[in-house]
Amino acid sequence: MNPELQFLINCCQTSPAPEIVTAMRSQLTAVNSVWLMTTGQLAHSHGVFPLFHQSLKSYAADLIPQEILQRLQQQYLDIVRHNMMLSAELIRIMKLLADNNIAALAFKGPTLAQMAYGNIALREYGDLDVLVQKKDIYQVDSLLKTQGYQRYLKLTPSQEKIWFDRAHDLGLYHPDKSVHFEMHWSLMNEDHPIHLEFTEIWDNPNPVTINQQAINTFANEELLIYLCVHGSKHLWERIEWIKDIDLLARSEEIDWNKILEKVKGSDFEIMFFLGLYLSRRLFTTEFPHMITERMAVYKELPNLYDAIIAKKWSDKKSGSLISNLSRTYTMLQLFPYPKMRLLYLHNIFLKPSFNEYWLIDLPESLHWFYYFIRPFMLAKKYLKNWCLAKKR
Amino acid sequence: MDYKQKISLSDTVFAQEVDGEMVLLDMNSENYFGLDEVGCSIWQFMQDKETLGEIYESMLAAYDVEPERLESDLHEFIERLKNAGLLKIEK
């Protein structure tokens, strides 16, 4: 792991041990202000700027020039204000949906920050995620339009049908408030090899109090499973996602028996244990014996840790063909059955994506033609990336 | 000041503690307000007490402060938040 990432991991430790504080301080004495600001940018891209800022203030303020501290404080305050705005908007939207008898569960964003970090200001989030039932999506869409929200995608009726059948969310945007809202009707795309469905998710809403208002979110067990699968699906691009696991496991009461019941033998078991494994390796999260015992079954977890933390986080050629092939290879290891791996490969290389459907609007009887367009679109994408990399 | 008045933050206010200070967001105007140390203390007492009189008495008991000074600080705080539309005041 490079020194900047190691520094961020140290900043994210809950009650860091004296040797970690010493390591952070000694690292700071050997760097300049530019390094600090660059590492601040990296913290932001990993979603952990508030923790980075908090650690610097608590353990190393005497080593940092006043001017730099003030700039970092200003960046932190900007995040706090943005989070306050998003949290206030979430409360408003959840009330609007409840007033219209629409069941909704907020997840990630402000509710997760409040649950895991105990504070909406200590986690970075750029949008609001709310799960609704599929039968309600048109009503939610209309209600949000009356509030000034616009869809990101301008879809023709046939494209809209494809989107609602295959995707799992729809992005909306409020131009005046600069709020991004994701309306989810399921947790994964319809064709994803992993089927993550919680049948009882609507029976056990979990109220989280933000600004003295109760907002319903997932039960702790379902949230933890979801976060692990979501993080794995994106190969844990952000330190923040791993820290979420650590803090959720530390702060919330979790029924681990219930979790094992849902996870054991499921499509997403490796993905789930990868999340816990990363959290344990980076943040020394403690899990009950029955969990660590089951985790030990998966001998590939240390290699996955290396592929993600040691290689992917330091990958300077992100987006290139080689980098994407390496990513695909790592992803394939997260699926337990060959059939799922084949389906994943089919989805990313052969199956027409929304890009093909958006390129030309064909009638349903001609949808097979998109399979022929797909290779050209892929070739175009990688050629463009290659040309851009050459120019750099 | 009418000490029988019940005061609380308006429903449109989002309050957040940041590094020991309070930041208030008025969701209607989308303006942010910072509370100084005195404002933060009054805000803390507002969480538990209903009437202005209760807040005044509790603060007088908790701090080594002249009654006139406390009354003046409370008055200034209430006026400032009231003018910004951040307070709900009931008789």
CSV table of C-alpha atoms in Angstrom, one decimal:
chain,number,residue,atom,x,y,z
A,1,MET,CA,0.0,0.0,0.0
A,2,ASN,CA,1.4,3.4,-0.9
A,3,PRO,CA,2.2,5.9,2.0
A,4,GLU,CA,-0.8,8.2,1.2
A,5,LEU,CA,-3.3,5.3,1.5
A,6,GLN,CA,-1.6,4.0,4.6
A,7,PHE,CA,-1.9,7.5,6.1
A,8,LEU,CA,-5.6,7.5,5.3
A,9,ILE,CA,-6.2,4.1,6.8
A,10,ASN,CA,-4.4,5.3,10.0
A,11,CYS,CA,-6.7,8.4,10.0
A,12,CYS,CA,-9.8,6.2,9.8
A,13,GLN,CA,-8.9,4.1,12.9
A,14,THR,CA,-11.4,4.3,15.7
A,15,SER,CA,-9.5,5.2,18.9
A,16,PRO,CA,-6.1,4.7,17.2
A,17,ALA,CA,-3.4,2.9,19.3
A,18,PRO,CA,-0.4,5.1,20.4
A,19,GLU,CA,1.9,3.5,17.8
A,20,ILE,CA,-0.6,4.5,15.0
A,21,VAL,CA,-0.6,8.1,16.2
A,22,THR,CA,3.2,8.0,16.3
A,23,ALA,CA,3.3,6.7,12.8
A,24,MET,CA,1.0,9.4,11.5
A,25,ARG,CA,3.0,12.1,13.3
A,26,SER,CA,6.3,10.9,12.0
A,27,GLN,CA,4.9,10.6,8.5
A,28,LEU,CA,3.7,14.2,8.7
A,29,THR,CA,7.1,15.5,9.8
A,30,ALA,CA,8.6,14.1,6.6
A,31,VAL,CA,6.1,15.7,4.1
A,32,ASN,CA,5.2,19.2,2.9
A,33,SER,CA,1.9,21.1,2.5
A,34,VAL,CA,1.4,20.0,-1.1
A,35,TRP,CA,1.5,16.3,0.0
A,36,LEU,CA,-1.1,17.1,2.7
A,37,MET,CA,-3.4,18.8,0.3
A,38,THR,CA,-3.0,16.0,-2.3
A,39,THR,CA,-3.7,13.4,0.4
A,40,GLY,CA,-6.7,15.4,1.3
A,41,GLN,CA,-7.9,15.1,-2.3
A,42,LEU,CA,-7.3,11.3,-2.1
A,43,ALA,CA,-9.3,11.2,1.2
A,44,HIS,CA,-12.2,13.0,-0.6
A,45,SER,CA,-12.1,10.5,-3.4
A,46,HIS,CA,-12.2,7.7,-0.9
A,47,GLY,CA,-15.1,9.4,1.0
A,48,VAL,CA,-13.2,9.8,4.2
A,49,PHE,CA,-12.3,13.5,4.3
A,50,PRO,CA,-14.2,14.1,7.5
A,51,LEU,CA,-12.3,11.4,9.3
A,52,PHE,CA,-9.0,12.6,7.8
A,53,HIS,CA,-9.7,16.1,9.0
A,54,GLN,CA,-10.8,15.0,12.4
A,55,SER,CA,-7.6,12.9,12.9
A,56,LEU,CA,-5.3,15.7,11.8
A,57,LYS,CA,-7.0,18.1,14.2
A,58,SER,CA,-7.0,15.7,17.1
A,59,TYR,CA,-3.5,14.2,16.8
A,60,ALA,CA,-1.3,16.4,14.6
A,61,ALA,CA,-2.6,20.0,14.6
A,62,ASP,CA,0.7,21.2,16.0
A,63,LEU,CA,2.6,19.8,13.0
A,64,ILE,CA,0.5,21.5,10.3
A,65,PRO,CA,0.8,25.1,9.2
A,66,GLN,CA,-2.2,27.2,10.3
A,67,GLU,CA,-3.1,28.2,6.8
A,68,ILE,CA,-3.3,24.6,5.7
A,69,LEU,CA,-5.4,23.7,8.7
A,70,GLN,CA,-7.8,26.5,7.9
A,71,ARG,CA,-8.1,25.3,4.3
A,72,LEU,CA,-8.8,21.8,5.4
A,73,GLN,CA,-11.3,23.1,8.0
A,74,GLN,CA,-13.1,25.0,5.2
A,75,GLN,CA,-13.3,21.9,3.0
A,76,TYR,CA,-14.7,20.0,6.0
A,77,LEU,CA,-17.4,22.7,6.6
A,78,ASP,CA,-18.4,22.6,3.0
A,79,ILE,CA,-19.0,18.8,3.3
A,80,VAL,CA,-20.9,19.4,6.6
A,81,ARG,CA,-23.2,22.0,4.9
A,82,HIS,CA,-23.8,19.7,1.9
A,83,ASN,CA,-24.6,16.8,4.3
A,84,MET,CA,-27.0,19.0,6.2
A,85,MET,CA,-28.7,20.0,3.0
A,86,LEU,CA,-29.0,16.4,1.9
A,87,SER,CA,-30.3,15.2,5.3
A,88,ALA,CA,-32.9,18.0,5.4
A,89,GLU,CA,-34.0,17.1,1.9
A,90,LEU,CA,-34.2,13.4,2.8
A,91,ILE,CA,-36.5,14.2,5.8
A,92,ARG,CA,-38.7,16.3,3.5
A,93,ILE,CA,-38.9,13.7,0.8
A,94,MET,CA,-39.6,10.8,3.2
A,95,LYS,CA,-42.4,12.9,4.7
A,96,LEU,CA,-43.8,13.6,1.3
A,97,LEU,CA,-43.8,9.9,0.4
A,98,ALA,CA,-45.4,8.9,3.8
A,99,ASP,CA,-48.1,11.6,3.4
A,100,ASN,CA,-48.9,9.9,0.1
A,101,ASN,CA,-49.0,6.4,1.6
A,102,ILE,CA,-45.9,5.3,-0.2
A,103,ALA,CA,-43.7,2.9,1.7
A,104,ALA,CA,-40.0,3.9,1.5
A,105,LEU,CA,-36.7,3.0,3.1
A,106,ALA,CA,-33.8,5.4,3.0
A,107,PHE,CA,-30.3,3.7,2.9
A,108,LYS,CA,-26.7,4.7,2.7
A,109,GLY,CA,-26.3,8.5,2.8
A,110,PRO,CA,-27.5,10.3,6.0
A,111,THR,CA,-29.2,7.3,7.7
A,112,LEU,CA,-26.0,5.2,7.4
A,113,ALA,CA,-23.9,8.1,8.7
A,114,GLN,CA,-26.2,8.5,11.7
A,115,MET,CA,-26.3,4.8,12.4
A,116,ALA,CA,-22.6,3.9,12.0
A,117,TYR,CA,-20.8,7.2,12.6
A,118,GLY,CA,-23.4,8.6,15.1
A,119,ASN,CA,-23.3,11.9,13.1
A,120,ILE,CA,-24.5,12.9,9.6
A,121,ALA,CA,-21.4,15.1,9.2
A,122,LEU,CA,-18.7,12.4,9.5
A,123,ARG,CA,-19.5,10.4,6.3
A,124,GLU,CA,-19.3,11.7,2.7
A,125,TYR,CA,-22.3,11.2,0.4
A,126,GLY,CA,-23.3,12.8,-2.8
A,127,ASP,CA,-26.8,11.7,-3.2
A,128,LEU,CA,-29.9,10.3,-1.5
A,129,ASP,CA,-30.8,6.6,-2.0
A,130,VAL,CA,-34.4,5.5,-1.3
A,131,LEU,CA,-35.9,2.1,-1.9
A,132,VAL,CA,-39.6,2.0,-2.9
A,133,GLN,CA,-41.8,-0.8,-4.2
A,134,LYS,CA,-41.9,-1.2,-8.0
A,135,LYS,CA,-45.6,-0.6,-8.1
A,136,ASP,CA,-45.0,2.9,-6.8
A,137,ILE,CA,-42.2,4.1,-9.1
A,138,TYR,CA,-44.4,6.2,-11.4
A,139,GLN,CA,-46.1,7.8,-8.5
A,140,VAL,CA,-42.8,8.7,-6.8
A,141,ASP,CA,-41.5,10.0,-10.1
A,142,SER,CA,-44.5,12.2,-10.6
A,143,LEU,CA,-44.4,13.5,-6.9
A,144,LEU,CA,-40.8,14.4,-7.2
A,145,LYS,CA,-41.4,16.2,-10.5
A,146,THR,CA,-43.9,18.4,-8.7
A,147,GLN,CA,-41.1,19.3,-6.2
A,148,GLY,CA,-38.8,20.4,-9.0
A,149,TYR,CA,-36.8,17.2,-9.6
A,150,GLN,CA,-35.9,16.1,-13.2
A,151,ARG,CA,-34.8,12.8,-14.5
A,152,TYR,CA,-31.2,12.5,-15.6
A,153,LEU,CA,-32.2,10.4,-18.5
A,154,LYS,CA,-34.5,11.5,-21.3
A,155,LEU,CA,-36.1,8.2,-22.3
A,156,THR,CA,-38.4,7.3,-25.1
A,157,PRO,CA,-41.4,5.1,-24.1
A,158,SER,CA,-39.6,2.0,-25.3
A,159,GLN,CA,-36.3,2.9,-23.6
A,160,GLU,CA,-38.2,3.6,-20.4
A,161,LYS,CA,-39.8,0.2,-20.5
A,162,ILE,CA,-36.3,-1.4,-20.9
A,163,TRP,CA,-34.9,0.7,-18.1
A,164,PHE,CA,-37.7,-0.1,-15.6
A,165,ASP,CA,-37.5,-3.8,-16.6
A,166,ARG,CA,-33.7,-4.2,-16.3
A,167,ALA,CA,-32.3,-1.5,-14.1
A,168,HIS,CA,-32.8,-1.2,-10.4
A,169,ASP,CA,-32.8,2.6,-9.9
A,170,LEU,CA,-33.5,5.9,-11.6
A,171,GLY,CA,-31.5,9.0,-11.0
A,172,LEU,CA,-33.3,12.4,-10.5
A,173,TYR,CA,-31.8,15.8,-9.9
A,174,HIS,CA,-33.0,19.0,-8.4
A,175,PRO,CA,-31.2,21.8,-10.3
A,176,ASP,CA,-31.8,24.6,-7.8
A,177,LYS,CA,-30.8,22.6,-4.7
A,178,SER,CA,-28.1,20.5,-6.5
A,179,VAL,CA,-29.6,17.4,-4.9
A,180,HIS,CA,-29.1,14.0,-6.6
A,181,PHE,CA,-31.8,11.5,-5.7
A,182,GLU,CA,-31.7,7.8,-6.6
A,183,MET,CA,-35.0,6.0,-6.6
A,184,HIS,CA,-34.4,2.2,-6.2
A,185,TRP,CA,-37.0,-0.4,-6.7
A,186,SER,CA,-34.6,-3.4,-6.2
A,187,LEU,CA,-31.1,-3.8,-4.9
A,188,MET,CA,-29.5,-5.2,-8.1
A,189,ASN,CA,-30.1,-5.0,-11.8
A,190,GLU,CA,-32.5,-7.7,-13.1
A,191,ASP,CA,-29.8,-9.6,-15.0
A,192,HIS,CA,-27.0,-9.4,-12.4
A,193,PRO,CA,-25.8,-12.9,-11.5
A,194,ILE,CA,-26.3,-12.2,-7.8
A,195,HIS,CA,-29.9,-12.2,-6.6
A,196,LEU,CA,-30.1,-10.1,-3.5
A,197,GLU,CA,-33.7,-9.9,-2.4
A,198,PHE,CA,-34.9,-9.5,1.2
A,199,THR,CA,-38.4,-10.7,1.2
A,200,GLU,CA,-39.1,-9.3,4.7
A,201,ILE,CA,-37.4,-5.9,4.2
A,202,TRP,CA,-40.8,-4.1,4.3
A,203,ASP,CA,-41.9,-5.9,7.4
A,204,ASN,CA,-39.1,-4.7,9.7
A,205,PRO,CA,-38.4,-1.0,9.0
A,206,ASN,CA,-35.6,0.3,11.2
A,207,PRO,CA,-36.2,3.9,12.3
A,208,VAL,CA,-33.2,6.2,12.6
A,209,THR,CA,-33.5,9.6,14.2
A,210,ILE,CA,-32.1,12.5,12.3
A,211,ASN,CA,-32.8,16.1,13.5
A,212,GLN,CA,-35.5,14.6,15.8
A,213,GLN,CA,-37.3,13.0,12.9
A,214,ALA,CA,-37.5,9.2,12.4
A,215,ILE,CA,-36.5,8.0,9.0
A,216,ASN,CA,-37.0,4.3,8.1
A,217,THR,CA,-34.1,2.3,6.8
A,218,PHE,CA,-33.2,-1.4,6.5
A,219,ALA,CA,-32.9,-3.7,9.5
A,220,ASN,CA,-29.2,-3.8,10.7
A,221,GLU,CA,-28.7,-7.4,9.4
A,222,GLU,CA,-30.0,-6.6,5.9
A,223,LEU,CA,-28.1,-3.4,5.8
A,224,LEU,CA,-24.8,-5.1,6.6
A,225,ILE,CA,-25.4,-7.7,3.9
A,226,TYR,CA,-26.3,-5.1,1.4
A,227,LEU,CA,-23.3,-3.0,2.1
A,228,CYS,CA,-21.0,-6.0,1.7
A,229,VAL,CA,-22.5,-7.0,-1.6
A,230,HIS,CA,-22.6,-3.4,-2.8
A,231,GLY,CA,-18.9,-2.8,-1.9
A,232,SER,CA,-17.9,-6.1,-3.5
A,233,LYS,CA,-19.9,-5.3,-6.7
A,234,HIS,CA,-17.7,-2.2,-7.0
A,235,LEU,CA,-14.6,-4.0,-5.8
A,236,TRP,CA,-14.4,-1.7,-2.7
A,237,GLU,CA,-13.3,1.4,-4.6
A,238,ARG,CA,-13.6,3.5,-1.5
A,239,ILE,CA,-12.1,3.2,2.0
A,240,GLU,CA,-15.4,4.7,3.2
A,241,TRP,CA,-17.3,1.6,2.3
A,242,ILE,CA,-15.0,-0.6,4.4
A,243,LYS,CA,-15.2,1.9,7.3
A,244,ASP,CA,-19.0,1.7,7.1
A,245,ILE,CA,-18.8,-2.1,7.7
A,246,ASP,CA,-16.4,-1.5,10.6
A,247,LEU,CA,-18.5,1.2,12.3
A,248,LEU,CA,-21.8,-0.5,11.7
A,249,ALA,CA,-20.5,-3.7,13.3
A,250,ARG,CA,-19.1,-1.8,16.3
A,251,SER,CA,-22.1,0.5,16.9
A,252,GLU,CA,-25.2,-1.5,16.1
A,253,GLU,CA,-26.7,-4.5,17.7
A,254,ILE,CA,-26.5,-7.3,15.1
A,255,ASP,CA,-28.2,-10.7,15.1
A,256,TRP,CA,-25.3,-12.7,13.7
A,257,ASN,CA,-27.3,-15.9,13.7
A,258,LYS,CA,-29.9,-14.3,11.5
A,259,ILE,CA,-27.1,-13.0,9.2
A,260,LEU,CA,-25.6,-16.5,8.9
A,261,GLU,CA,-29.0,-17.9,8.0
A,262,LYS,CA,-29.4,-15.5,5.2
A,263,VAL,CA,-25.8,-15.7,3.9
A,264,LYS,CA,-24.7,-19.3,4.2
A,265,GLY,CA,-24.9,-21.1,0.9
A,266,SER,CA,-26.2,-17.9,-0.9
A,267,ASP,CA,-25.0,-16.5,-4.2
A,268,PHE,CA,-23.4,-13.6,-2.3
A,269,GLU,CA,-21.6,-15.4,0.5
A,270,ILE,CA,-18.0,-14.7,-0.7
A,271,MET,CA,-19.0,-11.0,-1.3
A,272,PHE,CA,-20.4,-10.8,2.2
A,273,PHE,CA,-17.3,-12.3,3.8
A,274,LEU,CA,-15.0,-10.2,1.7
A,275,GLY,CA,-16.5,-7.1,3.2
A,276,LEU,CA,-16.0,-8.4,6.8
A,277,TYR,CA,-12.5,-9.6,6.0
A,278,LEU,CA,-11.4,-6.2,4.6
A,279,SER,CA,-12.9,-4.5,7.6
A,280,ARG,CA,-11.0,-6.9,10.0
A,281,ARG,CA,-7.7,-6.5,8.1
A,282,LEU,CA,-7.8,-2.7,7.9
A,283,PHE,CA,-9.7,-1.7,11.0
A,284,THR,CA,-9.3,-4.7,13.3
A,285,THR,CA,-13.1,-5.1,13.5
A,286,GLU,CA,-14.0,-7.9,15.9
A,287,PHE,CA,-16.7,-10.4,14.8
A,288,PRO,CA,-18.2,-13.4,16.8
A,289,HIS,CA,-16.5,-16.7,16.5
A,290,MET,CA,-19.2,-18.3,14.4
A,291,ILE,CA,-18.6,-15.6,11.8
A,292,THR,CA,-14.8,-15.8,11.8
A,293,GLU,CA,-15.1,-19.6,11.6
A,294,ARG,CA,-17.2,-19.4,8.5
A,295,MET,CA,-15.0,-16.7,7.0
A,296,ALA,CA,-12.0,-19.1,7.3
A,297,VAL,CA,-13.7,-21.4,4.8
A,298,TYR,CA,-12.9,-18.9,2.1
A,299,LYS,CA,-9.2,-19.3,1.5
A,300,GLU,CA,-9.3,-16.9,-1.4
A,301,LEU,CA,-10.0,-13.8,0.8
A,302,PRO,CA,-6.3,-12.9,1.4
A,303,ASN,CA,-5.7,-13.0,-2.4
A,304,LEU,CA,-8.7,-10.8,-3.0
A,305,TYR,CA,-7.4,-8.4,-0.3
A,306,ASP,CA,-4.2,-8.1,-2.3
A,307,ALA,CA,-5.9,-7.7,-5.6
A,308,ILE,CA,-8.1,-4.9,-4.3
A,309,ILE,CA,-6.0,-3.1,-1.7
A,310,ALA,CA,-2.5,-3.6,-2.9
A,311,LYS,CA,-3.1,-3.5,-6.6
A,312,LYS,CA,-6.4,-1.8,-7.6
A,313,TRP,CA,-6.2,1.1,-5.1
A,314,SER,CA,-2.8,2.0,-6.5
A,315,ASP,CA,-3.7,1.3,-10.2
A,316,LYS,CA,-2.6,4.3,-12.2
A,317,LYS,CA,-4.1,2.9,-15.4
A,318,SER,CA,-7.7,2.7,-14.3
A,319,GLY,CA,-10.1,2.5,-17.2
A,320,SER,CA,-7.5,0.9,-19.6
A,321,LEU,CA,-8.2,-2.5,-21.2
A,322,ILE,CA,-5.6,-4.2,-19.0
A,323,SER,CA,-7.0,-2.7,-15.9
A,324,ASN,CA,-10.5,-3.7,-16.8
A,325,LEU,CA,-9.5,-7.2,-17.6
A,326,SER,CA,-7.8,-7.5,-14.3
A,327,ARG,CA,-10.9,-6.1,-12.6
A,328,THR,CA,-13.0,-8.7,-14.5
A,329,TYR,CA,-10.7,-11.5,-13.3
A,330,THR,CA,-11.1,-10.3,-9.7
A,331,MET,CA,-14.8,-10.0,-10.0
A,332,LEU,CA,-15.1,-13.6,-11.4
A,333,GLN,CA,-13.6,-14.9,-8.1
A,334,LEU,CA,-16.6,-13.4,-6.2
A,335,PHE,CA,-19.1,-15.7,-7.8
A,336,PRO,CA,-19.4,-19.2,-6.3
A,337,TYR,CA,-20.6,-21.1,-9.4
A,338,PRO,CA,-19.3,-21.3,-13.0
A,339,LYS,CA,-22.7,-20.6,-14.4
A,340,MET,CA,-22.7,-17.2,-12.6
A,341,ARG,CA,-19.2,-16.4,-13.9
A,342,LEU,CA,-20.4,-17.2,-17.5
A,343,LEU,CA,-23.5,-15.0,-17.0
A,344,TYR,CA,-21.3,-12.2,-15.7
A,345,LEU,CA,-19.0,-12.5,-18.7
A,346,HIS,CA,-21.9,-12.6,-21.0
A,347,ASN,CA,-23.4,-9.4,-19.4
A,348,ILE,CA,-20.2,-7.4,-19.7
A,349,PHE,CA,-18.9,-8.5,-23.1
A,350,LEU,CA,-21.8,-9.7,-25.2
A,351,LYS,CA,-25.2,-8.6,-23.8
A,352,PRO,CA,-26.3,-5.2,-25.2
A,353,SER,CA,-26.1,-2.5,-22.5
A,354,PHE,CA,-28.1,0.6,-22.2
A,355,ASN,CA,-25.5,2.4,-24.4
A,356,GLU,CA,-26.6,0.3,-27.4
A,357,TYR,CA,-30.3,0.8,-26.7
A,358,TRP,CA,-29.7,4.5,-26.4
A,359,LEU,CA,-27.7,4.7,-29.7
A,360,ILE,CA,-30.7,3.7,-31.8
A,361,ASP,CA,-34.3,3.1,-30.8
A,362,LEU,CA,-35.3,-0.2,-32.4
A,363,PRO,CA,-38.7,-1.9,-32.2
A,364,GLU,CA,-38.8,-4.9,-29.8
A,365,SER,CA,-38.8,-7.4,-32.7
A,366,LEU,CA,-35.4,-6.1,-33.8
A,367,HIS,CA,-33.7,-6.1,-30.4
A,368,TRP,CA,-31.5,-9.0,-31.4
A,369,PHE,CA,-29.7,-6.5,-33.7
A,370,TYR,CA,-28.2,-4.8,-30.6
A,371,TYR,CA,-26.0,-7.9,-30.1
A,372,PHE,CA,-24.2,-7.0,-33.4
A,373,ILE,CA,-23.8,-3.3,-32.3
A,374,ARG,CA,-22.3,-4.3,-28.9
A,375,PRO,CA,-18.7,-5.3,-30.2
A,376,PHE,CA,-18.4,-2.1,-32.1
A,377,MET,CA,-19.4,0.0,-29.1
A,378,LEU,CA,-16.9,-1.8,-26.9
A,379,ALA,CA,-14.1,-1.4,-29.5
A,380,LYS,CA,-14.9,2.3,-29.8
A,381,LYS,CA,-14.8,2.7,-26.0
A,382,TYR,CA,-11.4,1.1,-25.6
A,383,LEU,CA,-10.0,2.8,-28.6
A,384,LYS,CA,-11.0,6.2,-27.2
A,385,ASN,CA,-9.5,5.3,-23.8
A,386,TRP,CA,-6.3,4.2,-25.5
A,387,CYS,CA,-6.0,7.4,-27.5
A,388,LEU,CA,-6.6,9.5,-24.4
A,389,ALA,CA,-3.9,7.5,-22.5
A,390,LYS,CA,-1.5,8.0,-25.4
A,391,LYS,CA,-2.1,11.8,-25.4
A,392,ARG,CA,-1.3,11.9,-21.6
B,1,MET,CA,-39.4,39.3,27.7
B,2,ASP,CA,-42.4,37.2,28.3
B,3,TYR,CA,-41.1,34.3,30.4
B,4,LYS,CA,-44.3,32.2,29.9
B,5,GLN,CA,-43.6,31.9,26.2
B,6,LYS,CA,-42.8,28.4,24.9
B,7,ILE,CA,-39.9,28.5,22.5
B,8,SER,CA,-38.5,25.8,20.2
B,9,LEU,CA,-36.7,25.7,16.9
B,10,SER,CA,-39.0,25.9,13.9
B,11,ASP,CA,-39.8,22.7,12.1
B,12,THR,CA,-37.9,24.0,9.0
B,13,VAL,CA,-34.6,24.2,10.9
B,14,PHE,CA,-31.9,21.5,10.6
B,15,ALA,CA,-29.5,21.7,13.5
B,16,GLN,CA,-26.1,20.1,13.5
B,17,GLU,CA,-23.2,20.2,16.0
B,18,VAL,CA,-19.9,20.8,14.3
B,19,ASP,CA,-16.7,20.7,16.4
B,20,GLY,CA,-18.6,21.8,19.5
B,21,GLU,CA,-20.5,24.6,17.8
B,22,MET,CA,-24.0,24.6,16.3
B,23,VAL,CA,-24.8,25.2,12.7
B,24,LEU,CA,-28.5,25.8,11.8
B,25,LEU,CA,-29.9,25.3,8.3
B,26,ASP,CA,-33.1,27.0,7.4
B,27,MET,CA,-34.6,24.6,4.9
B,28,ASN,CA,-36.9,27.3,3.5
B,29,SER,CA,-34.3,29.9,2.7
B,30,GLU,CA,-31.4,27.4,2.5
B,31,ASN,CA,-29.4,29.8,4.6
B,32,TYR,CA,-26.9,28.6,7.3
B,33,PHE,CA,-26.5,30.2,10.7
B,34,GLY,CA,-23.7,29.6,13.2
B,35,LEU,CA,-24.3,29.9,16.9
B,36,ASP,CA,-21.5,31.3,19.1
B,37,GLU,CA,-20.6,29.8,22.5
B,38,VAL,CA,-23.5,31.6,24.3
B,39,GLY,CA,-25.9,30.7,21.6
B,40,CYS,CA,-24.9,27.0,21.8
B,41,SER,CA,-25.5,27.0,25.6
B,42,ILE,CA,-28.9,28.5,25.2
B,43,TRP,CA,-29.7,26.0,22.4
B,44,GLN,CA,-28.7,23.1,24.7
B,45,PHE,CA,-31.0,24.3,27.4
B,46,MET,CA,-33.8,24.7,24.8
B,47,GLN,CA,-33.7,21.0,24.2
B,48,ASP,CA,-34.9,20.1,27.7
B,49,LYS,CA,-36.9,23.1,28.7
B,50,GLU,CA,-40.1,24.4,27.3
B,51,THR,CA,-40.7,28.0,28.5
B,52,LEU,CA,-38.3,30.9,28.4
B,53,GLY,CA,-38.6,31.2,32.2
B,54,GLU,CA,-37.5,27.5,32.6
B,55,ILE,CA,-34.5,28.1,30.3
B,56,TYR,CA,-33.6,31.3,32.2
B,57,GLU,CA,-33.9,29.7,35.6
B,58,SER,CA,-31.9,26.6,34.6
B,59,MET,CA,-29.1,28.7,33.0
B,60,LEU,CA,-29.0,31.0,36.0
B,61,ALA,CA,-28.5,27.9,38.3
B,62,ALA,CA,-25.9,26.3,36.0
B,63,TYR,CA,-23.7,29.3,35.3
B,64,ASP,CA,-22.0,32.0,37.4
B,65,VAL,CA,-23.6,34.9,35.5
B,66,GLU,CA,-25.3,38.1,36.5
B,67,PRO,CA,-29.1,37.8,36.1
B,68,GLU,CA,-29.2,41.1,34.0
B,69,ARG,CA,-26.4,39.8,31.7
B,70,LEU,CA,-28.2,36.5,31.2
B,71,GLU,CA,-31.5,38.2,30.4
B,72,SER,CA,-29.8,40.4,27.9
B,73,ASP,CA,-28.0,37.5,26.2
B,74,LEU,CA,-31.2,35.5,26.1
B,75,HIS,CA,-33.1,38.4,24.7
B,76,GLU,CA,-30.5,39.0,22.0
B,77,PHE,CA,-30.5,35.3,21.1
B,78,ILE,CA,-34.3,35.0,20.8
B,79,GLU,CA,-34.6,38.2,18.8
B,80,ARG,CA,-31.8,37.1,16.4
B,81,LEU,CA,-33.4,33.7,15.8
B,82,LYS,CA,-36.9,35.1,15.7
B,83,ASN,CA,-36.0,37.6,13.0
B,84,ALA,CA,-34.3,34.9,11.0
B,85,GLY,CA,-37.6,32.8,11.2
B,86,LEU,CA,-35.8,30.0,13.0
B,87,LEU,CA,-37.9,30.0,16.2
B,88,LYS,CA,-41.4,28.7,17.0
B,89,ILE,CA,-42.9,30.8,19.8
B,90,GLU,CA,-46.1,29.9,21.5
B,91,LYS,CA,-47.9,31.9,24.2
